[in-house]
Amino acid sequence: MGKQGATAGGRDRDRVVSRRSLIIAGAASAVGVGLLARSDLAHMWWQVPGVDKPRKAGAVDFGGAEWVAAAAANWRRADRPADYPVDRVVIHVTQGSYQGTLKVFKDPWHGAAAHYVVRKDGHIAQMIRELDVAFHAGNRDYNQRSVGIEHEGFVDRPADFTQAMYASSARLTAAICRRYGFPADRKHIIGHVEVPGTDHTDPGPHWDWDRYMRLVRAAYERAGKATA
C-alpha cells in the first residue's frame, strides 16, 4: 500500500508504558515525584493489574458491520469518549483491495489500521472498536480524537468510488457524528490529506466530497428524526 492511500505509517508513536512502570509511577506520585505525566496516568487505566473494561467479543458499533479484528499492535486500548473526546471522522482510501486491506491490518508488523473498511459494494468491516485509538492518521492527537474509515480502491480511479460505497459510508459517518454529538460538516469530517503533518493524499481528487456530504447530512437528519 502506497503513501497515497491506506494507513501505512499511521502509528501515533505512543510511548509504551509497562504495568510495572505505571505502578512505580503511581507510588512515586504519592511522594510527589511523578514519573509519568498526569495526563498519561489518566489514560492508562487499562494497564493497572486487575483493571479492565468488560467487552463483548465480536461486538460492533455500527449495525450490519462485520467484525474482523485488526492486530493488537495496530491500535491502542482506550475508553473513548471518557478519556479522549471523539470529534472527527477521517476518510481514507486503501490503495488496494478490500481483502488485501483486511490482511494488512491483521498484520502486527504493519503498525497501522483504521476502525472500519468499506468495500465497493457497501459492505463494512469493523476492525477496531470505537472505544479504542486506531493508528490511522499519522498524528497522535488526531488518532485519539477520530474514527478512521478506509474505502476500497485507488485514488486515481474514480470508478472505484461506487454509489453503494458512498451511501454505506455516509450512513456510518452520520451514525458516528450522532453518537458523539458533533456536526456532520467538513470541519469534522475530513480527508487523510487534511490531517496536520501527513504525507498522504487520500482520499484524492476523485473523491466526490459534495456528493458524499449530501448523503451524510441526509442520513444524519434521518437518524435525528428516528430518535425524536
Coordinates of C-alpha atoms in Angstrom, one line a residue, residues 172-184 217 219-225 227:
L172 CA -21.7 5.1 9.0
T173 CA -20.2 8.6 9.3
A174 CA -23.6 10.1 10.1
A175 CA -24.1 7.5 12.9
I176 CA -20.6 8.3 14.3
C177 CA -21.5 12.1 14.3
R178 CA -24.7 11.4 16.1
R179 CA -23.1 9.0 18.6
Y180 CA -20.5 11.5 19.7
G181 CA -22.6 14.7 19.2
F182 CA -20.5 16.6 16.7
P183 CA -21.7 18.3 13.5
A184 CA -21.9 16.5 10.2
R217 CA -26.3 15.1 6.0
A219 CA -28.5 10.2 6.9
Y220 CA -27.8 12.4 9.9
E221 CA -31.2 14.1 9.6
R222 CA -33.0 10.7 9.2
A223 CA -31.3 9.5 12.3
G224 CA -32.3 12.6 14.2
K225 CA -36.0 12.2 13.2
T227 CA -34.9 9.3 17.7

